[in-house]
XYZ file of C-alpha atoms in Angstrom:
586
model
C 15.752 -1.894 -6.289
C 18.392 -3.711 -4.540
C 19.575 -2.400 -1.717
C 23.474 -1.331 -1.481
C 25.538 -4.159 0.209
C 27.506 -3.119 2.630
C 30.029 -5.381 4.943
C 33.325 -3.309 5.622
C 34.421 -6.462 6.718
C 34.210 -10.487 5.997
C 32.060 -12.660 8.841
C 32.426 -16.241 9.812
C 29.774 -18.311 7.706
C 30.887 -22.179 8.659
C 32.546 -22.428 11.637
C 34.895 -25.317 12.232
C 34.227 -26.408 15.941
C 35.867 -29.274 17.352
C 32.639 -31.090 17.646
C 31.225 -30.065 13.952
C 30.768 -27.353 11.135
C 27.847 -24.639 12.671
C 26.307 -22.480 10.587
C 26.949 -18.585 11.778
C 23.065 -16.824 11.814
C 24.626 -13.766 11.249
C 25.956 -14.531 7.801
C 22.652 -16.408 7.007
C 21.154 -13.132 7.561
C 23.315 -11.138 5.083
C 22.635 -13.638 2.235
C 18.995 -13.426 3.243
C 18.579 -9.278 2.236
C 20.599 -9.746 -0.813
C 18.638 -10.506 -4.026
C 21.158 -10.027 -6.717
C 22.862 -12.887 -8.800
C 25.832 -14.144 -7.276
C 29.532 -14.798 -8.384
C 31.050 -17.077 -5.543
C 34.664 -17.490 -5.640
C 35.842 -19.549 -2.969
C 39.539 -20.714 -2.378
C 41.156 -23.600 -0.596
C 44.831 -24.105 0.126
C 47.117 -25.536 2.742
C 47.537 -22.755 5.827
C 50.390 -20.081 5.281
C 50.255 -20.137 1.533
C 48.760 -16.429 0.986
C 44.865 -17.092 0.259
C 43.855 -14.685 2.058
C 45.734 -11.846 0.693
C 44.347 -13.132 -2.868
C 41.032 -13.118 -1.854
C 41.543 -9.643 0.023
C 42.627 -8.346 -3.666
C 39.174 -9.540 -5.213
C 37.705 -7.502 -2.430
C 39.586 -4.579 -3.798
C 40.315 -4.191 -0.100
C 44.461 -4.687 1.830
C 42.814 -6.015 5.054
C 39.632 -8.269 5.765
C 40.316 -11.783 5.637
C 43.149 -12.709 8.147
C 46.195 -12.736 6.927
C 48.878 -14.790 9.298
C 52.316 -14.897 9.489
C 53.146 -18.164 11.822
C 52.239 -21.676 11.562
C 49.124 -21.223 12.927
C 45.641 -21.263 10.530
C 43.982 -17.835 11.573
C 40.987 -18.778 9.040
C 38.625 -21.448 11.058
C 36.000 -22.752 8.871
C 35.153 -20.327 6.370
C 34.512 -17.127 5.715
C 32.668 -14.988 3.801
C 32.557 -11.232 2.102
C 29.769 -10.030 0.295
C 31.065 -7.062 -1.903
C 29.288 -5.376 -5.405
C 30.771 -6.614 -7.977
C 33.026 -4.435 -9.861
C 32.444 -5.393 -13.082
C 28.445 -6.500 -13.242
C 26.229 -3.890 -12.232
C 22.958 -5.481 -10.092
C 25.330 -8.409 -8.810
C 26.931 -9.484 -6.123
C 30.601 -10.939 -6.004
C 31.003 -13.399 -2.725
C 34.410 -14.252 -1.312
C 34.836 -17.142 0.686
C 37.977 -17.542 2.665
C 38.933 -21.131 3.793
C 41.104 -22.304 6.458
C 44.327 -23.504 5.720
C 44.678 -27.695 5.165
C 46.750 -29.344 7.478
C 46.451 -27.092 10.831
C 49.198 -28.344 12.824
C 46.581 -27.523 16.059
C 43.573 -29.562 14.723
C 42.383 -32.546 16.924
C 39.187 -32.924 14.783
C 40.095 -32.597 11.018
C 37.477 -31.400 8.798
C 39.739 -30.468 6.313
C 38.427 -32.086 3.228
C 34.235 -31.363 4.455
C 35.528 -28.056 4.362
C 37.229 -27.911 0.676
C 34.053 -30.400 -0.317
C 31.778 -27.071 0.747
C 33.943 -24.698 -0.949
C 33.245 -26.759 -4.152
C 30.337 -27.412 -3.655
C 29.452 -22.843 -3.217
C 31.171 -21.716 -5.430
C 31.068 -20.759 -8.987
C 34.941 -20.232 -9.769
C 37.227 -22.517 -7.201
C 40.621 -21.249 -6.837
C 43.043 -24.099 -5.781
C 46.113 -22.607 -3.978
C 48.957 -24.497 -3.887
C 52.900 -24.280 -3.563
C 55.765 -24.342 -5.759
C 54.609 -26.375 -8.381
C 52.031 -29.134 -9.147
C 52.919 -32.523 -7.041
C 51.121 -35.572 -6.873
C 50.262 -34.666 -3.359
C 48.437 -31.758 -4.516
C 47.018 -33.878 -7.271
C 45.881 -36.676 -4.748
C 43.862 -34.466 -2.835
C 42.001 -32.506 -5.177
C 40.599 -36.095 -6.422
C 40.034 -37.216 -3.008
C 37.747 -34.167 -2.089
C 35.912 -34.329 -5.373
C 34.982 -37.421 -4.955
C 33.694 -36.546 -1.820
C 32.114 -33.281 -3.195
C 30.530 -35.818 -5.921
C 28.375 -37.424 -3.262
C 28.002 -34.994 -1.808
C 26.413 -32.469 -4.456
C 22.485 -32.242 -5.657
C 21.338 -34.293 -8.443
C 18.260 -34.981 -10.142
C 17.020 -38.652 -9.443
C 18.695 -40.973 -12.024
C 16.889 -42.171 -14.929
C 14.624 -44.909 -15.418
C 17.396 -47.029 -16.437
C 19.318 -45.824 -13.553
C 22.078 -44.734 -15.623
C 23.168 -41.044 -14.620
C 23.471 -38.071 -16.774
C 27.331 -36.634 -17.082
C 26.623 -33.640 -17.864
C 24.438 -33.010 -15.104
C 26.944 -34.294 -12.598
C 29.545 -31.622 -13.857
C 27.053 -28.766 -14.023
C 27.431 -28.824 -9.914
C 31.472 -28.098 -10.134
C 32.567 -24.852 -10.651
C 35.257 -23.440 -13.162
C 38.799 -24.260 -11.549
C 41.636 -21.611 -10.824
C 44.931 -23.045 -9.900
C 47.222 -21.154 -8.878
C 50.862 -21.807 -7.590
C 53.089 -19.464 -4.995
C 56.529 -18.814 -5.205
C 56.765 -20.657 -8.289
C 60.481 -21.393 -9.512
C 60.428 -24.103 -11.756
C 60.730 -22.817 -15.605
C 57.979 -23.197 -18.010
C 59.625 -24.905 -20.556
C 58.983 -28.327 -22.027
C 61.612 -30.184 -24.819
C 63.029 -26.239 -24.804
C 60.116 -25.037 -25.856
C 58.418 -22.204 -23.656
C 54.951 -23.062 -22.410
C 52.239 -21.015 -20.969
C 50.796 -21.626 -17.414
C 47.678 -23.158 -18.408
C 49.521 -25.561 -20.764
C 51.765 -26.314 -17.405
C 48.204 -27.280 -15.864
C 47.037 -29.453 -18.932
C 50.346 -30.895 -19.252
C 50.193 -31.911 -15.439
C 47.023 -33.463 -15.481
C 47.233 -35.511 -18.891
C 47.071 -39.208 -18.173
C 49.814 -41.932 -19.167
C 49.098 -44.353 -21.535
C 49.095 -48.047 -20.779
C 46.876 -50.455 -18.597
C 49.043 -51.615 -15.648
C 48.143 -50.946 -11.994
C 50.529 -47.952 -11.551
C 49.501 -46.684 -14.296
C 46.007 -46.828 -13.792
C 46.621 -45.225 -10.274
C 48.369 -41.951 -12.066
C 45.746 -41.419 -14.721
C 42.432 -41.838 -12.005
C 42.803 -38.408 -9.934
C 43.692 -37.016 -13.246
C 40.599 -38.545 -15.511
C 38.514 -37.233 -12.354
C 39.499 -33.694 -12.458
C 39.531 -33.521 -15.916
C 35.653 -34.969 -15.923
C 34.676 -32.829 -12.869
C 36.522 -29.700 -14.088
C 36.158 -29.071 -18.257
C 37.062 -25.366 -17.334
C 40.381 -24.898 -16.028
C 43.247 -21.859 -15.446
C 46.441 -21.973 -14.378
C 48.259 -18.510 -12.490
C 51.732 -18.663 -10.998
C 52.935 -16.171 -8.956
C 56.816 -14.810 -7.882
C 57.459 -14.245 -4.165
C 56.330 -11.332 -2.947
C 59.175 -9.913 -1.458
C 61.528 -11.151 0.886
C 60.708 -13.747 3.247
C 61.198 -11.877 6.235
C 58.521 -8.849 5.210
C 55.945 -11.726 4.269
C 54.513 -11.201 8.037
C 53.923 -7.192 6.765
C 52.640 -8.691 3.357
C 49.100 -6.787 4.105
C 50.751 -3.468 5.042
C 52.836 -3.128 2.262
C 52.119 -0.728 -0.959
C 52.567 -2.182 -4.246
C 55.651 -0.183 -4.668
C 57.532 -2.466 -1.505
C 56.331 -5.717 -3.609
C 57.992 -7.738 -6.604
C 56.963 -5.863 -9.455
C 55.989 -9.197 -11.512
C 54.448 -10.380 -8.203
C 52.442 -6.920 -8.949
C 51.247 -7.820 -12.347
C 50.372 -11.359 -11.528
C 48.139 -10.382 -8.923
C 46.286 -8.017 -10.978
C 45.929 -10.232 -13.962
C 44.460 -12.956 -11.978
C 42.053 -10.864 -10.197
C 41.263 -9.259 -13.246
C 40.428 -12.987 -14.715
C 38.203 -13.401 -12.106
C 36.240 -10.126 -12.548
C 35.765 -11.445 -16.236
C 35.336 -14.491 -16.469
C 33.749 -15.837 -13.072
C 30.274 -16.559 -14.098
C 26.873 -16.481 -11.616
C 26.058 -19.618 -9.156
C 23.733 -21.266 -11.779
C 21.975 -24.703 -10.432
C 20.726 -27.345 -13.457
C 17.962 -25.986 -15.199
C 19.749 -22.264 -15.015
C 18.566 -21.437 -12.039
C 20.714 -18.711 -10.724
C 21.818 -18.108 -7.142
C 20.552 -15.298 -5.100
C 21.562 -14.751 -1.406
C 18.163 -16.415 -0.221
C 18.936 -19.535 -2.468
C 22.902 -19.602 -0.922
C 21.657 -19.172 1.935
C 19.314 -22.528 1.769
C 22.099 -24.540 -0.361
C 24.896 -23.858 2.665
C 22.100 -25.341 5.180
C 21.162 -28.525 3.305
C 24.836 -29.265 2.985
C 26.471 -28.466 6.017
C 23.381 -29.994 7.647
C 23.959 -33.213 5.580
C 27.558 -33.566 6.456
C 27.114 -33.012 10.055
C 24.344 -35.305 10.471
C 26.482 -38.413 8.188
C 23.432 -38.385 6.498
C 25.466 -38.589 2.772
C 22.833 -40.144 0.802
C 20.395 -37.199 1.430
C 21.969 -35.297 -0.616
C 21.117 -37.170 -3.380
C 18.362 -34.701 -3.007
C 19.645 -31.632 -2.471
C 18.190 -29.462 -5.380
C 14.470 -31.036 -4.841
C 15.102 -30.026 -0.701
C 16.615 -26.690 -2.190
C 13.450 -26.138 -4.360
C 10.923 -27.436 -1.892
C 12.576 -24.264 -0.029
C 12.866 -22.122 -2.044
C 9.414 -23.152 -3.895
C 7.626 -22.391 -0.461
C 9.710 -19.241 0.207
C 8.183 -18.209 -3.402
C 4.292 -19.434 -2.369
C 4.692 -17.208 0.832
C 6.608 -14.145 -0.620
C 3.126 -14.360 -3.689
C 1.131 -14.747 -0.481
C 2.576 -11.842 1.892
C 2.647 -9.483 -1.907
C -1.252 -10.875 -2.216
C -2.240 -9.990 1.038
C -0.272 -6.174 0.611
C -2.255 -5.706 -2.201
C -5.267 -6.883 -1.055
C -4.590 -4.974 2.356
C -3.943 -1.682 0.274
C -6.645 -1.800 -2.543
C -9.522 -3.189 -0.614
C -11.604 -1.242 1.979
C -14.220 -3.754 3.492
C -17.255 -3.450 2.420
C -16.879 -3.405 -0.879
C -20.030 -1.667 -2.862
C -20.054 -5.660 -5.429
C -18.433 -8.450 -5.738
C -17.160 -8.463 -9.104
C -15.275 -5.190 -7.843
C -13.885 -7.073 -5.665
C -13.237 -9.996 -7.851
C -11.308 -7.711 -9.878
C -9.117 -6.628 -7.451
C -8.197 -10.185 -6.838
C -7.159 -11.294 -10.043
C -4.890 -8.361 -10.666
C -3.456 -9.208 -7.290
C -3.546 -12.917 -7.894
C -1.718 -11.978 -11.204
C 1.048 -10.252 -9.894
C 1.251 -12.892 -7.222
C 2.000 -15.706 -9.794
C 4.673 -13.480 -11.342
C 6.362 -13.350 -8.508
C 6.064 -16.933 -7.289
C 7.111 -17.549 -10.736
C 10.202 -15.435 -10.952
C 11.729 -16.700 -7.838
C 10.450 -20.431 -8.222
C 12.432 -23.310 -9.892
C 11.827 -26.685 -10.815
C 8.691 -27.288 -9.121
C 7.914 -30.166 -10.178
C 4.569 -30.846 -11.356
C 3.625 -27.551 -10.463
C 3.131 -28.725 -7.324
C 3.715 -25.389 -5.696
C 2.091 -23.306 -8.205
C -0.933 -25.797 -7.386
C -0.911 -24.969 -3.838
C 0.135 -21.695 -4.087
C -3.750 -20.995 -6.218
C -5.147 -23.229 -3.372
C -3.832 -20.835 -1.461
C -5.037 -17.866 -3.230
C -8.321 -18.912 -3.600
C -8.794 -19.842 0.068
C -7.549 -16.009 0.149
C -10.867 -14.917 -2.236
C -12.909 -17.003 -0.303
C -11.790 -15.801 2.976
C -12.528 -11.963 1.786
C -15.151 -12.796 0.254
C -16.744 -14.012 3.399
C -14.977 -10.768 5.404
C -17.005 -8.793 2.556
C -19.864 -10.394 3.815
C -19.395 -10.310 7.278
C -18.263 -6.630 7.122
C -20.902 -5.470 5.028
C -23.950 -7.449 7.678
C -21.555 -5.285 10.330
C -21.794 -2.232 8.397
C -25.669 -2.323 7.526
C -26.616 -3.589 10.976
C -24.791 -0.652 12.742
C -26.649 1.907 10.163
C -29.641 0.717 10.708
C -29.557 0.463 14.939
C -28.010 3.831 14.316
C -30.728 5.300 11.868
C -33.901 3.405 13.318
C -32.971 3.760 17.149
C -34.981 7.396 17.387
C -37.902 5.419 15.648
C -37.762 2.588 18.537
C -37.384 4.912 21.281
C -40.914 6.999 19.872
C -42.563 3.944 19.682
C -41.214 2.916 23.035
C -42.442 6.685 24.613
C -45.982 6.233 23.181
C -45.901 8.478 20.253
C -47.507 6.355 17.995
C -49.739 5.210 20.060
C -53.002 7.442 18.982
C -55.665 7.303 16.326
C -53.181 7.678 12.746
C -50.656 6.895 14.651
C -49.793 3.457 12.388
C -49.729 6.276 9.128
C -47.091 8.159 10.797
C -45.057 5.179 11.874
C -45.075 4.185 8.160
C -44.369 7.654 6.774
C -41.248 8.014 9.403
C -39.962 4.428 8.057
C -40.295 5.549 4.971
C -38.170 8.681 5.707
C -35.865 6.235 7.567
C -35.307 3.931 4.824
C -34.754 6.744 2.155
C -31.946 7.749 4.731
C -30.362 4.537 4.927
C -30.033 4.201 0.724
C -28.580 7.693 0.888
C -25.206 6.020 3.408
C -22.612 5.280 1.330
C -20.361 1.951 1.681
C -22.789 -0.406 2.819
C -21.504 -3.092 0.793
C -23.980 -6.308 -0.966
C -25.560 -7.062 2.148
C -27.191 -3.772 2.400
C -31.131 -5.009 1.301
C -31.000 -7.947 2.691
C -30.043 -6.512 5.946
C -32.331 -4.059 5.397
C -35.036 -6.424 4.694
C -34.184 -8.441 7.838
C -34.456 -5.193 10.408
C -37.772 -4.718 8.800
C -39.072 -7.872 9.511
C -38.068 -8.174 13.081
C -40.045 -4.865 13.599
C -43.136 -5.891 12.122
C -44.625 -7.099 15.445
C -44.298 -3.179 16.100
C -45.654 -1.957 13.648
C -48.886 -4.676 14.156
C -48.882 -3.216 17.159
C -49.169 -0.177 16.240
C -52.111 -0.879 13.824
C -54.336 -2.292 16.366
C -53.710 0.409 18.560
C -54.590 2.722 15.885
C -57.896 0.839 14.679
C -58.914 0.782 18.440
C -58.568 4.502 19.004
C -59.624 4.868 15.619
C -63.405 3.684 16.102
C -63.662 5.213 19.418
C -62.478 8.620 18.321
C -64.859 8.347 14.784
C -68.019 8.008 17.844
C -66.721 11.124 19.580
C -65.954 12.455 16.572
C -69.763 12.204 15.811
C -70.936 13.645 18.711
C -68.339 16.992 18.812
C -69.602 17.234 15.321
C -73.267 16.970 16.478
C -72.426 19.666 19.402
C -70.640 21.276 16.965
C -73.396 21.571 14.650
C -75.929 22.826 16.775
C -73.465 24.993 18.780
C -72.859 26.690 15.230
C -76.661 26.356 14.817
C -77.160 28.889 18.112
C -74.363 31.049 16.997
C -75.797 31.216 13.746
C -78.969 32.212 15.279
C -77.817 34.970 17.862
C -75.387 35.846 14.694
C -79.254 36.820 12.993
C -80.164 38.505 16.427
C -77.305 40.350 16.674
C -77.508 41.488 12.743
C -80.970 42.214 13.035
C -80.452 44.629 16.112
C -77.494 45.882 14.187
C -80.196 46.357 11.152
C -82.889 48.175 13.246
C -79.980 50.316 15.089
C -78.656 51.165 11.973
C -82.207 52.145 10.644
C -82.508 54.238 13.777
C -79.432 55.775 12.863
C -80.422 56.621 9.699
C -83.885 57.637 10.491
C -82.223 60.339 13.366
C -79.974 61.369 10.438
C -82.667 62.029 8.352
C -84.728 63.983 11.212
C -81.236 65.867 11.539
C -80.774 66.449 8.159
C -84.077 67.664 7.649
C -84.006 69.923 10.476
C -80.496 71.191 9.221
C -82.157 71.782 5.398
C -84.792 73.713 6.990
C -83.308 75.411 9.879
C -80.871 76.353 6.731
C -83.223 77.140 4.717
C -84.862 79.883 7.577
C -81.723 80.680 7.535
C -81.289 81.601 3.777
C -84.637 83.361 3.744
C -83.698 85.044 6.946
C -80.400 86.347 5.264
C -82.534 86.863 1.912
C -84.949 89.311 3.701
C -82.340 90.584 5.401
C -80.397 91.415 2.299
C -83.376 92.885 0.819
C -83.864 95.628 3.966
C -80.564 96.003 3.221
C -80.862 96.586 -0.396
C -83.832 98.895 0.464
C -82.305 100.300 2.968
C -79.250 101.044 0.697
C -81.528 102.303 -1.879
C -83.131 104.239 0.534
C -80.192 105.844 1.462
C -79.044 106.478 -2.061
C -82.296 108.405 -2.881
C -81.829 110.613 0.329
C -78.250 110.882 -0.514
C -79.472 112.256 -3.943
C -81.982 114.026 -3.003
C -79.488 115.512 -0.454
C -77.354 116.761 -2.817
C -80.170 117.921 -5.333
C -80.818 119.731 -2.414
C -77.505 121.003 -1.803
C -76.883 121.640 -5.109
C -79.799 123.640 -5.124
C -79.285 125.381 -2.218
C -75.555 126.271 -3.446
C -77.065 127.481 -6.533
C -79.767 129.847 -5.235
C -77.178 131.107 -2.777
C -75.367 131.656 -6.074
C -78.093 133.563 -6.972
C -78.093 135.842 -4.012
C -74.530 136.700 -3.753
C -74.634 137.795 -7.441
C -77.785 140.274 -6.638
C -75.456 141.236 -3.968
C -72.308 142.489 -5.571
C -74.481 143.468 -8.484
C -76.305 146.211 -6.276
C -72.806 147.006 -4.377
C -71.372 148.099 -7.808
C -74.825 149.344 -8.498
């Protein structure tokens, strides 16, 4: 998207020193940021004959260009304002301002370089003249486009070195006439005429063949040839002549009403029908391509150099041909810069990523290109781009050897500094190394981004250790055969160390054996003596229980005989007592 042109006011873009025309940087600049199509109106006039105010109007503006009010030109050289055009969105109208012909305080008169430029810019050319159309006016329109005509591009002529008209007219733009303070009527035989038909009528040749004759119709044949597209606007007075010095300060309302009216309907022409800065072969003018056209001719003139500009659209397109190769180039390289992270994991990722960057390269180089002849510059510009692949493709390279070399000083450097303390230095010692390269290597596969040089690199490191690891083996082997001998002999003293221990193992289980039989024979003495102490015992309590029992029985049978007795004894002193009472009562 374009951005929004902004100049609140018009800067110098030719200035007219005393020495020479000199190109203003500042203006170059401006044209250089805007990339829109361009509609350049320019307008040329003798000083003091209200350009300016005209030209302020297209801006849409009362003030910008200078506006004087003496004798003295305030425009030198010419000036320029960039403003959005009102009535073509995504373009850009350009207003350039020229200094009045026929500065009473010029030494060094550029006058007609000046009008030749204006021509030569612009798109629409607005000739401003007074009163009415003279043969003075006449006169030096032909002069200057004559001058303008060797001036302007052209192709190189034909084989037959015969010149194509068309082409020389495509350089001129459409002309604007326009007369101030206009009082003559427009009337011809009574009849009234329009302003244009004023024009045509003023620039129709004479018939007949004599000298003078032949001198009226030339200027006339040549603007008719230069200029196929032609308007005619005449304008009132303002106002009165003594508020002409206010003529920027004054509203509308203050101003001649058909003054008014004119005004508007010639700017409004303008807004309509002004067409884009096209170059043969439609190319059509962007600030860049101004920019580059206003060099090559101001340039030209000041170096008197007339003939080079013969050339001017092939020095325009070598320009703006290379300004196309190194826009593709800086939008390849942004693309590139964005997309691509070095290393990348394969090349044809890679080569992917160029050709849809090389793609939209072309397109632009293409868009902004114009008659490159012989594709030339499209030929260099793919020289270019495939220096480009190249070039990444060897960064690709070089970053992915970087990369891999890093990851493996990185990864391998504990392994070095182990071999370096010893630690494979011992009988197995070579197995280990290879198991912890192994480990090492399965690492390295795992790190991502390596890029395409990531086995050979690989296979490189590995190679350049293999003195170590040699090393390694012999030191290994060595040990090896010395440790197998005292392995022998610790087996041996192994063997018949086990041997003893196996014997005082027997020793010790056989003492454990007879202890345990001793054990078991005391056990068996105890036991014994236990079963018969008990069994004393039991016939001790047996007998005992059987005095008991007799003893109980015993008692019993006294107990019974006791009370037999008793009882016996109660019953015979039963017996008594009875005898007793019996003899009482007896």
């Amino acid at each position: 998207m374009t951005p929004e042109i902004h100049m609140p006011d018009p800067v110098c873009l030719i200035e007219n020193t005393k020495e020479k025309l000199r190109v203003n940087p500042e203006a170059l600049d401006i044209l250089s940021a805007i990339t829109q199509p361009m509609v350049v109106v320019a307008i040329v006039g003798l000083y003091r004959t209200g350009k300016s105010y005209l030209m302020n109007k297209l801006a849409g503006k009362n003030k910008g260009f200078s506006v004087g009010s003496t004798v003295q030109s305030h425009t030198k050289g010419i000036w320029m304002w960039c403003v959005p055009h009102p009535r073509k969105p995504d373009h850009t109208l350009v207003l350039l301002d020229t200094e009045g012909l026929g500065d009473v305080e010029k030494v060094d008169k550029n006058d007609t370089q000046i009008f030749a430029l204006a021509i030569l810019m612009s798109s629409t050319f607005v000739y401003n003249t007074m009163n009415k159309i003279d043969q003075g006016a006449i006169d030096l329109l032909h002069n200057v486009t004559e001058l303008t005509d060797l001036l302007r591009a052209r192709n190189s002529p034909d084989l037959d070195g015969v010149e194509d008209p068309a082409y020389s007219v495509s350089f001129f733009p459409d002309l604007v006439w326009t007369l101030r303070d206009f009082y003559l009527d427009l009337e011809t035989d009574g009849k009234l005429i329009t302003a244009d038909e004023y024009l045509e009528n003023s620039l129709r040749p004479k018939e007949g063949n004599s000298q003078r004759i032949q001198n009226f119709n030339l200027p006339r044949l040549c603007i008719q040839k230069f200029f196929p597209i032609k308007k005619c606007f005449i304008f009132d007075s303002p106002t009165h002549r003594k508020k002409l010095g206010q003529l920027e300060t004054l509203h509308d309302d203050e101003l001649d009403s058909e003054f008014v009216q004119q005004v508007a309907e010639f700017c409004s022409y303008i807004f309509s029908h002004s067409t884009v800065k096209t170059l043969p072969g439609g190319i059509k003018v962007n600030g860049s391509c101004l920019k580059n056209l206003v060099m090559i001719y101001v340039n030209a003139i000041s170096s008197g150099d007339l003939a080079s500009m013969d050339n001017a659209v092939l020095a325009l397109a070598q320009i703006e041909n290379s300004a196309a190769v190194q826009k593709a180039i800086a939008h390849y390289d942004q693309q590139m810069g964005q997309k691509v992270q070095l290393p990348m994991e394969n090349l044809q990722e890679l080569l992917d990523l160029h050709r849809a960057s090389e793609k939209e390269a072309v397109e632009i180089f293409m868009k902004r290109s114009f008659k490159d002849v012989d594709q030339r510059f499209q030929k260099e510009l793919e020289t270019l781009l495939d220096a480009k692949h190249n070039d990444i493709c060897k960064q690709n390279l070089e970053a992915s050897w970087d990369r891999c070399w890093a990851l493996l000083q990185d990864i391998f450097g504990p392994l070095e500094e182990a071999v370096k303390q010893g630690i494979y230095s011992k009988p197995g010692g070579h197995n280990l190394f290879i198991q912890k390269t192994e480990e090492l290597k399965a690492k390295y596969y795992q790190e991502p981004r390596k890029g395409i040089q990531a086995e050979e690199a690989l296979q490189k490191y590995l190679k350049s250790k293999e003195s170590v690891s040699d090393a390694i083996l012999q030191t290994d082997q060595a040990l090896t055969k010395k440790e197998k001998e005292m392995e022998e002999e610790r087996v041996k003293a192994e063997a018949a160390k086990a041997e003893a221990q196996r014997l005082q193992e027997i020793q010790r289980q056989n003492r454990q054996m007879m202890a345990q039989r001793e054990r078991l024979h005391q056990e068996q003495v105890r036991q014994m003596e236990l079963a018969k102490a008990k069994q004393l015992a039991e016939l001790q309590r047996m007998r005992e229980l059987q005095i008991q029992k007799e003893a109980e029985e015993l008692n019993a049978t006294l107990e019974a005989e006791t009370r037999r007795l008793r009882n016996q004894y109660q019953h015979l002193q039963g017996i008594a007592n009875s005898s007793d009472d019996s003899c009482i009562l007896l």
